[in-house]
CSV table of C-alpha atoms in Angstrom, one decimal:
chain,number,residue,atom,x,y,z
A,1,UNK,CA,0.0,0.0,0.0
A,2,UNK,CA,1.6,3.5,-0.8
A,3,UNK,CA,1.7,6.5,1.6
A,4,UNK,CA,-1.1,8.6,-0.2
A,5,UNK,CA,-3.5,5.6,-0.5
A,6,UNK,CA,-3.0,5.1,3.1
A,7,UNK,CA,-3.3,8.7,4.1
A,8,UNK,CA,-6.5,8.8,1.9
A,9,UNK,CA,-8.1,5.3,3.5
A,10,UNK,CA,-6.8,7.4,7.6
A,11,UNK,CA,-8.5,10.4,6.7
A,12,UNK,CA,-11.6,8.9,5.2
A,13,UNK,CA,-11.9,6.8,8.5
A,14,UNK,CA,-10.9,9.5,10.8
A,15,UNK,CA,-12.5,12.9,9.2
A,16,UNK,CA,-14.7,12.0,6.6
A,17,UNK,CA,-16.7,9.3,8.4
A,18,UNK,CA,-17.6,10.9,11.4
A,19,UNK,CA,-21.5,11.5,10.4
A,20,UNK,CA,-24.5,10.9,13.5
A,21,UNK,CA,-28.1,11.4,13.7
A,22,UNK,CA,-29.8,12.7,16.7
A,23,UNK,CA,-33.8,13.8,16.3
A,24,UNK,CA,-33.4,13.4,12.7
A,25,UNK,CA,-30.8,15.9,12.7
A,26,UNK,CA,-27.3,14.8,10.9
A,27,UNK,CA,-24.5,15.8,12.5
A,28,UNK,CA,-20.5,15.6,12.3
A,29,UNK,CA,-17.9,15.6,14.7
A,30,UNK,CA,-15.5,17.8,13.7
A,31,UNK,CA,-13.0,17.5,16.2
A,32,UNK,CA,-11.3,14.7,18.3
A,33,UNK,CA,-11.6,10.6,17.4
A,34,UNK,CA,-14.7,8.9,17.6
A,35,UNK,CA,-15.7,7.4,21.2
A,36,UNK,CA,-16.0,3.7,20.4
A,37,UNK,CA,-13.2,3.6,17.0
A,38,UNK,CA,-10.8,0.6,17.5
A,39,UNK,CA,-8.6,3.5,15.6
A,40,UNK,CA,-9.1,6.6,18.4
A,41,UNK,CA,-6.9,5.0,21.3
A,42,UNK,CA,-3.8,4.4,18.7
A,43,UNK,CA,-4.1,7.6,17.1
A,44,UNK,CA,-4.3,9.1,21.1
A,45,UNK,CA,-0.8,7.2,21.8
A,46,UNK,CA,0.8,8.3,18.7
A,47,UNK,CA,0.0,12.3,19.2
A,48,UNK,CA,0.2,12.0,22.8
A,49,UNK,CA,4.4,10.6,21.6
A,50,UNK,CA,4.7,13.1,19.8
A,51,UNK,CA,3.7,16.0,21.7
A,52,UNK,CA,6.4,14.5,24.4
A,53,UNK,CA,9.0,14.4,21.7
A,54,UNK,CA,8.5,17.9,20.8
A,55,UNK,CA,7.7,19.3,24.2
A,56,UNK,CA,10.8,17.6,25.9
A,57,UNK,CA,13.2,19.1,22.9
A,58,UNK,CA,12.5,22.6,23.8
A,59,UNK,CA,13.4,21.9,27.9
A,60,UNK,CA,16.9,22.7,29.1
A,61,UNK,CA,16.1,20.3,32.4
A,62,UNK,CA,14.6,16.9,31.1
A,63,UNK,CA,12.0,14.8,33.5
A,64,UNK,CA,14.2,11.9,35.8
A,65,UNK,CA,10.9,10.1,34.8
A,66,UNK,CA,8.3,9.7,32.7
A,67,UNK,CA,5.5,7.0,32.5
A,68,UNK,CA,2.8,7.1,30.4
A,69,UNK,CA,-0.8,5.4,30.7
A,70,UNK,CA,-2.8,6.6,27.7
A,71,UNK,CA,-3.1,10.3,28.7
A,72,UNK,CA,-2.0,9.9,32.4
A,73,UNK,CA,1.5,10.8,32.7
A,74,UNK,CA,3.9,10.5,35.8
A,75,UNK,CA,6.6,13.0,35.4
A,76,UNK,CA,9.6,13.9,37.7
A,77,UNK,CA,10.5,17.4,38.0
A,78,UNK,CA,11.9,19.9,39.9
A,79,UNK,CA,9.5,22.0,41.7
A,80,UNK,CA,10.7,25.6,40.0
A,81,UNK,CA,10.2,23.4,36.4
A,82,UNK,CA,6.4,22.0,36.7
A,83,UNK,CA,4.4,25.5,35.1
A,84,UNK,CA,7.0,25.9,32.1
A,85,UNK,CA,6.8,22.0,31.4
A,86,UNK,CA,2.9,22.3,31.5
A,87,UNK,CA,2.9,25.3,30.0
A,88,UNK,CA,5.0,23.8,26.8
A,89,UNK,CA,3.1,20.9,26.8
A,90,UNK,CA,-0.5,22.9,26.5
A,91,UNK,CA,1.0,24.7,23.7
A,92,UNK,CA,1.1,21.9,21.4
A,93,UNK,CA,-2.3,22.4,20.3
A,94,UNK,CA,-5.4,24.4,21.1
A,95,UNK,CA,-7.5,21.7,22.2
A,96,UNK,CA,-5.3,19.7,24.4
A,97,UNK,CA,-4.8,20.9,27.4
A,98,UNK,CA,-3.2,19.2,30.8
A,99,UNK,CA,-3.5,19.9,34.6
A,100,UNK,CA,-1.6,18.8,36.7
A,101,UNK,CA,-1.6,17.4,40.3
A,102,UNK,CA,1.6,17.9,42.9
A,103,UNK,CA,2.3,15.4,46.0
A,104,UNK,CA,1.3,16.6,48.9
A,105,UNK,CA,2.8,14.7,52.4
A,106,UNK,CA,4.9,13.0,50.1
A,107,UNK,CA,2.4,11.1,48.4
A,108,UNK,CA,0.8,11.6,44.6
A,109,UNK,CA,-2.1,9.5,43.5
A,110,UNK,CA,-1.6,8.2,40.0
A,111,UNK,CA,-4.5,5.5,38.8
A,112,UNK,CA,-5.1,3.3,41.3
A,113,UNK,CA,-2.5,3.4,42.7
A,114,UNK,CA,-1.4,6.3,45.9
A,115,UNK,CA,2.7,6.6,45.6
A,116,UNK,CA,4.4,7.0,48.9
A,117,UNK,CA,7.6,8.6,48.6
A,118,UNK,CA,9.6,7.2,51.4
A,119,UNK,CA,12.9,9.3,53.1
A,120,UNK,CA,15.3,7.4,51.5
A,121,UNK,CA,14.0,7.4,48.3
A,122,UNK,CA,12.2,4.4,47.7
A,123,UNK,CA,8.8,4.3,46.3
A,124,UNK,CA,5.8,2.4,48.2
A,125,UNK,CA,2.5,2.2,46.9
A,126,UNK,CA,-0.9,1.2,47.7
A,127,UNK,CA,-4.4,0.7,46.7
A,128,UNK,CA,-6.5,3.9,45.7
A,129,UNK,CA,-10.1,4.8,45.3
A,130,UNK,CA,-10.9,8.4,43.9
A,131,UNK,CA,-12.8,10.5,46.4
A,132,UNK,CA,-15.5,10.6,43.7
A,133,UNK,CA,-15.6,7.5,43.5
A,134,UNK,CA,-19.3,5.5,44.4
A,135,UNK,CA,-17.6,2.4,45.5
A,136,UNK,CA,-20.3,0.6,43.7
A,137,UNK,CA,-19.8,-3.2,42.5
A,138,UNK,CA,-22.0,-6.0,41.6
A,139,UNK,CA,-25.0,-6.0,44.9
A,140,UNK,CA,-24.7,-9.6,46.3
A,141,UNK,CA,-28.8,-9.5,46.0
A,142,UNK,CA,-28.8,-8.5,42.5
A,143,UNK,CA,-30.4,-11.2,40.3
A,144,UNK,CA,-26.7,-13.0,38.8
A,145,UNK,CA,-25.4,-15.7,39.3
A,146,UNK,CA,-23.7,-16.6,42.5
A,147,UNK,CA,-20.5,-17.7,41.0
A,148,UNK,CA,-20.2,-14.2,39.3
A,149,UNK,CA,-21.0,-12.4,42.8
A,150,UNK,CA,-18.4,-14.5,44.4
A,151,UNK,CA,-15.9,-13.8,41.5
A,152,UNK,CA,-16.5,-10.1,41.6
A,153,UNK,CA,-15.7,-9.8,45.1
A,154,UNK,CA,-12.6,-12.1,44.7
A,155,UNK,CA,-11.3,-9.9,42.2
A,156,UNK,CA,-11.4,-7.0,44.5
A,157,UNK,CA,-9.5,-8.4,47.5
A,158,UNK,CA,-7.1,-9.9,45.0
A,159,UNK,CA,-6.7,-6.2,43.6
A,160,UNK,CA,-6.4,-4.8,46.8
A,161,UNK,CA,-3.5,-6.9,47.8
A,162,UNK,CA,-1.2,-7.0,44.4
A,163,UNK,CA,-1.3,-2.9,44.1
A,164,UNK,CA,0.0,-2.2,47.7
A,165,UNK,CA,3.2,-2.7,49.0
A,166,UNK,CA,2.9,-5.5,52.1
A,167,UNK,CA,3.1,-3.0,54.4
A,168,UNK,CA,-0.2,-1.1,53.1
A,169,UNK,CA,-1.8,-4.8,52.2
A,170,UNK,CA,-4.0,-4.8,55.6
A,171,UNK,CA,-5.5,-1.6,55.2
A,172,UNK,CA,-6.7,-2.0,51.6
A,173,UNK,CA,-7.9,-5.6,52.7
A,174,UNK,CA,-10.1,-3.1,55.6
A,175,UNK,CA,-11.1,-0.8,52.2
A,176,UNK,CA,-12.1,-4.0,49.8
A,177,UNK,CA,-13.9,-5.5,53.0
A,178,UNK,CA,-15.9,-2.2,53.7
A,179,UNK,CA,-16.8,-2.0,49.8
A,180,UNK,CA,-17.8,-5.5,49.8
A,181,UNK,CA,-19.8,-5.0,52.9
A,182,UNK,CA,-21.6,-1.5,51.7
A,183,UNK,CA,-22.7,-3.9,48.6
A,184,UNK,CA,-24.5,-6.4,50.4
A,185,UNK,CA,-21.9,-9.0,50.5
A,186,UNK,CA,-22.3,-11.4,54.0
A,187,UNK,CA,-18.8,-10.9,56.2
A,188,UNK,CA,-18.7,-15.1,56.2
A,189,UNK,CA,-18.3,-14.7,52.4
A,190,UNK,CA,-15.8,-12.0,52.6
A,191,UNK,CA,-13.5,-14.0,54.9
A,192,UNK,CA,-13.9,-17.0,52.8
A,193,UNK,CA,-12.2,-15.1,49.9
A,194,UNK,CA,-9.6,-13.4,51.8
A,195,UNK,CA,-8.1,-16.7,53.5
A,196,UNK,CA,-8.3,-17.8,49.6
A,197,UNK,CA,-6.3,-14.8,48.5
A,198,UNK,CA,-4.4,-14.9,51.1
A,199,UNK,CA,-3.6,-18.8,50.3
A,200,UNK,CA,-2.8,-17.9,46.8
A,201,UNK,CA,-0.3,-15.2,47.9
A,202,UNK,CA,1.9,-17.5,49.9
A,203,UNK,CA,1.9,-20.4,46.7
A,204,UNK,CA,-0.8,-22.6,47.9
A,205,UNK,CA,-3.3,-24.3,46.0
A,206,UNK,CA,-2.6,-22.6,43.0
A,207,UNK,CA,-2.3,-25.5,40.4
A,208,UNK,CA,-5.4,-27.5,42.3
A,209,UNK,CA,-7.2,-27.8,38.7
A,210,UNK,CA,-6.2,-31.2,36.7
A,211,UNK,CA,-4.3,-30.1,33.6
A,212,UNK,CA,-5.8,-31.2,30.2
A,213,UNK,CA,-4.9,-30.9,26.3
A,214,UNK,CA,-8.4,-30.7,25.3
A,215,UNK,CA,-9.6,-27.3,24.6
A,216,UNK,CA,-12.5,-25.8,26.1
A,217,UNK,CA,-15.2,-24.2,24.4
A,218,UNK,CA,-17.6,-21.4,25.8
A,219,UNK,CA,-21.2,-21.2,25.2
A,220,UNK,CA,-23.7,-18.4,26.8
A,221,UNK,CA,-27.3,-19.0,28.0
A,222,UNK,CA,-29.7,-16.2,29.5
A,223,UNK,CA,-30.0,-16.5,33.3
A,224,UNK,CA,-33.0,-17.2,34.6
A,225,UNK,CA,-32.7,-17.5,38.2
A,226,UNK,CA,-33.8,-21.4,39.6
A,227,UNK,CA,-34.0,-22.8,35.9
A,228,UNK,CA,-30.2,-21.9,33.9
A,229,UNK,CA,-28.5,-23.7,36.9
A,230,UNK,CA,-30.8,-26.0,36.4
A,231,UNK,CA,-30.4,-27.2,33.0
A,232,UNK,CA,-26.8,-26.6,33.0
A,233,UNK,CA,-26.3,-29.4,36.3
A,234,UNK,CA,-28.9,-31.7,33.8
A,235,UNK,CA,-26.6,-31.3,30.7
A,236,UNK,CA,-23.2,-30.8,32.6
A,237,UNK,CA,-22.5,-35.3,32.0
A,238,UNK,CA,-22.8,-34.8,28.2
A,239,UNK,CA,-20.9,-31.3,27.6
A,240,UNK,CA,-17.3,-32.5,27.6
A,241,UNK,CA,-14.8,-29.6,27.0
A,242,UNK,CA,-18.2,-27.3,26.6
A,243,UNK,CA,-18.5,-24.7,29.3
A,244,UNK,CA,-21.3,-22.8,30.1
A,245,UNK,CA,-21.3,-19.2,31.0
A,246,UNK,CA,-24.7,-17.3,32.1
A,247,UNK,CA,-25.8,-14.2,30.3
A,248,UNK,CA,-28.1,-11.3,32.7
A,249,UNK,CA,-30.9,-10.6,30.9
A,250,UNK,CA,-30.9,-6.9,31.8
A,251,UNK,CA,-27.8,-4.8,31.1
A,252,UNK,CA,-27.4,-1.4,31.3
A,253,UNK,CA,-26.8,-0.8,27.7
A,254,UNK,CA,-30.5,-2.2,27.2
A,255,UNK,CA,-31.6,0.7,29.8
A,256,UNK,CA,-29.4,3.7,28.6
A,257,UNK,CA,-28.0,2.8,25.2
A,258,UNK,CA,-30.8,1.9,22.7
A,259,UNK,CA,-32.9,4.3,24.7
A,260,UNK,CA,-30.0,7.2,23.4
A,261,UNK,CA,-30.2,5.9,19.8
A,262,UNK,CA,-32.4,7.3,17.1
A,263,UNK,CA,-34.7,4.3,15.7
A,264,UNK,CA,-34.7,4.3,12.0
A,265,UNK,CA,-38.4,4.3,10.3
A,266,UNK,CA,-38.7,0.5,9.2
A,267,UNK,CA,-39.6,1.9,5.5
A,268,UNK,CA,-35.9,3.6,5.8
A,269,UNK,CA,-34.7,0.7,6.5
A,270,UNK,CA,-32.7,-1.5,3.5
A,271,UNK,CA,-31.0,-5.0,2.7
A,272,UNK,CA,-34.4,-6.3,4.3
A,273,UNK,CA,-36.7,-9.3,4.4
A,274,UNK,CA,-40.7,-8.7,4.1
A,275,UNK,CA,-43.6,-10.3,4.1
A,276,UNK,CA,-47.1,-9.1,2.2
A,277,UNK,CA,-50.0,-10.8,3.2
A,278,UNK,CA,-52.7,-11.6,0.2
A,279,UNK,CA,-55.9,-9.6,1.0
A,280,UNK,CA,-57.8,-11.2,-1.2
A,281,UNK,CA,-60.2,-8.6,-1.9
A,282,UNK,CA,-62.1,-10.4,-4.8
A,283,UNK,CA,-63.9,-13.2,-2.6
A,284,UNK,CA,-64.0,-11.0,0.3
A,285,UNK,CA,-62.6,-13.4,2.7
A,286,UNK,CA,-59.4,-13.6,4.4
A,287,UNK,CA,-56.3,-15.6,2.9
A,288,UNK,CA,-53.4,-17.7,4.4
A,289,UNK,CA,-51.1,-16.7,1.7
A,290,UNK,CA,-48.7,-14.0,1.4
A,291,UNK,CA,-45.6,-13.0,-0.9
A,292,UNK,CA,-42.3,-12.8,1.1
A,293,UNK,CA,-39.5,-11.1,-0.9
A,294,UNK,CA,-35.4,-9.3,-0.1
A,295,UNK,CA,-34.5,-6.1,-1.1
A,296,UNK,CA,-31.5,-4.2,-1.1
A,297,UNK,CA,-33.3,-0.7,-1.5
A,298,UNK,CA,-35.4,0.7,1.1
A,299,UNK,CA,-38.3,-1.0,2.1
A,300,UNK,CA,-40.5,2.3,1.1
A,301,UNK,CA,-39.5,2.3,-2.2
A,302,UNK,CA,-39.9,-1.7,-2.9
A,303,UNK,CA,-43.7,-1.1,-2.0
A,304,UNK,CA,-43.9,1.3,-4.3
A,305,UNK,CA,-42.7,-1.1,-6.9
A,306,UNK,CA,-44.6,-4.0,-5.6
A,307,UNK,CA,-47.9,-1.3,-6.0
């Protein structure tokens, strides 16, 4: 593929393609990547690269450190340096703009994790929740299944341990376990999981599946509280390598999402099948039969045709 064809195929995908309806109103974005594109997170990295190349050319002191996490970035400067370094950065381009955040008490938060700067130098970290943050997680009385309740809460301790250093491990155990508690979880449960964590931590029990060459395969079913477990324990002898995952029939996307979406008129609509039922009209009396027929046009206009 040459340059030009692939600039043409980018730009087609990234500025020429960005179209939206809302109230039967067509609009375009005209600014930014597309929330969604499999395409807007590289094309983030690659800008956000080069606005560090070009920022970090014009600075007489360079950062001891720089990590990057999409657009989070974990710089260390002096204190007399941090406004000209922002203030370069934000001039690469009208619409990008950074803050910034100093450590205060020695200590910087910096995604979930809160960085402890220790006296001699050394890093610590440990678990860290936002202020803003709800604290919500799957409710234990919400209508899953139990395995996904209990997996969802195992998650969490696990998190809380690996992102603190041992010496913070206890108190983000106390944070999971309030969270866990706040969202109906029973403290038997709770325990349950820890010692497992915990056990898992020190290198015990880890390999306690039986190994196998056979692959698995995954199949989803709707979950119907009472009846999916049901049927899966009655067909569990005669699935094999099949596993079976549960599905909730209520998401939020089904709440929020399609409710967002403009619904296109079904005469709009095209690449459809239909179906005309036969009135009849000469014997005045209804018939069984009916023409069923594809289209690639819009539906509106096949009637027409068909009329």
């Amino acid at each position: 593929m040459s340059k030009n064809l692939f600039m043409k195929i980018l730009k087609f995908v990234v500025k020429d393609s960005t179209f939206f309806t809302y109230e039967n109103s067509v609009y375009k974005q005209v600014d930014g990547c597309p929330m969604g594109s499999n395409l807007s997170p590289i094309l983030a990295s690659i800008i956000l690269n080069n606005l560090l190349d070009k920022t970090f050319e014009k600075l007489k002191i360079k950062p001891k450190l720089v990590v990057k996490y999409v657009d989070d970035l974990l710089l260390v400067l002096p204190n007399r340096k941090i406004n000209s370094v922002l203030n370069e950065m934000n001039n690469y381009h009208t619409n990008i703009k950074f803050t910034v955040e100093e450590e205060k008490d020695n200590k910087l938060p910096y995604l979930d994790l809160l960085l402890i700067r220790i006296d001699d130098g050394t890093i610590k970290y440990q678990w860290y929740n936002k202020p803003t943050s709800s604290n919500k997680i799957l409710n234990f009385k919400s209508n899953h299944p139990y395995k996904q309740k209990e997996n969802t809460a195992y998650n969490l301790i696990i998190r809380s341990i690996k992102l603190s250093s041992p010496e913070y491990q206890n108190f983000s155990l106390e944070t999971a376990k309030k969270h866990l508690l706040e969202n109906g979880y029973p403290y038997k449960i709770i325990r349950k999981l820890i010692n497992k964590a915990n056990n898992i931590q020190n290198n015990i029990n880890i390999n306690n599946q039986p190994s196998t060459n056979s692959p698995n395969y995954y199949r989803s079913i709707k979950y119907i509280n009472g009846l999916s477990d049901t049927i899966v324990q009655t067909i569990k002898p005669k699935l094999n390598n099949v596993k079976i995952t549960f599905d909730p029939v209520n998401k939020i996307d089904s709440v929020l999402v399609k409710s967002l979406k403009q619904k296109i008129d079904i005469n709009e609509k095209s690449n459809v099948i239909y179906e005309i039922p036969c009135a009849d009209i000469s014997n005045n009396r209804p018939c069984n039969l009916s023409y069923v027929g594809q289209t690639k046009n819009k539906l509106k206009y096949r009637i027409k045709q068909h009329i």
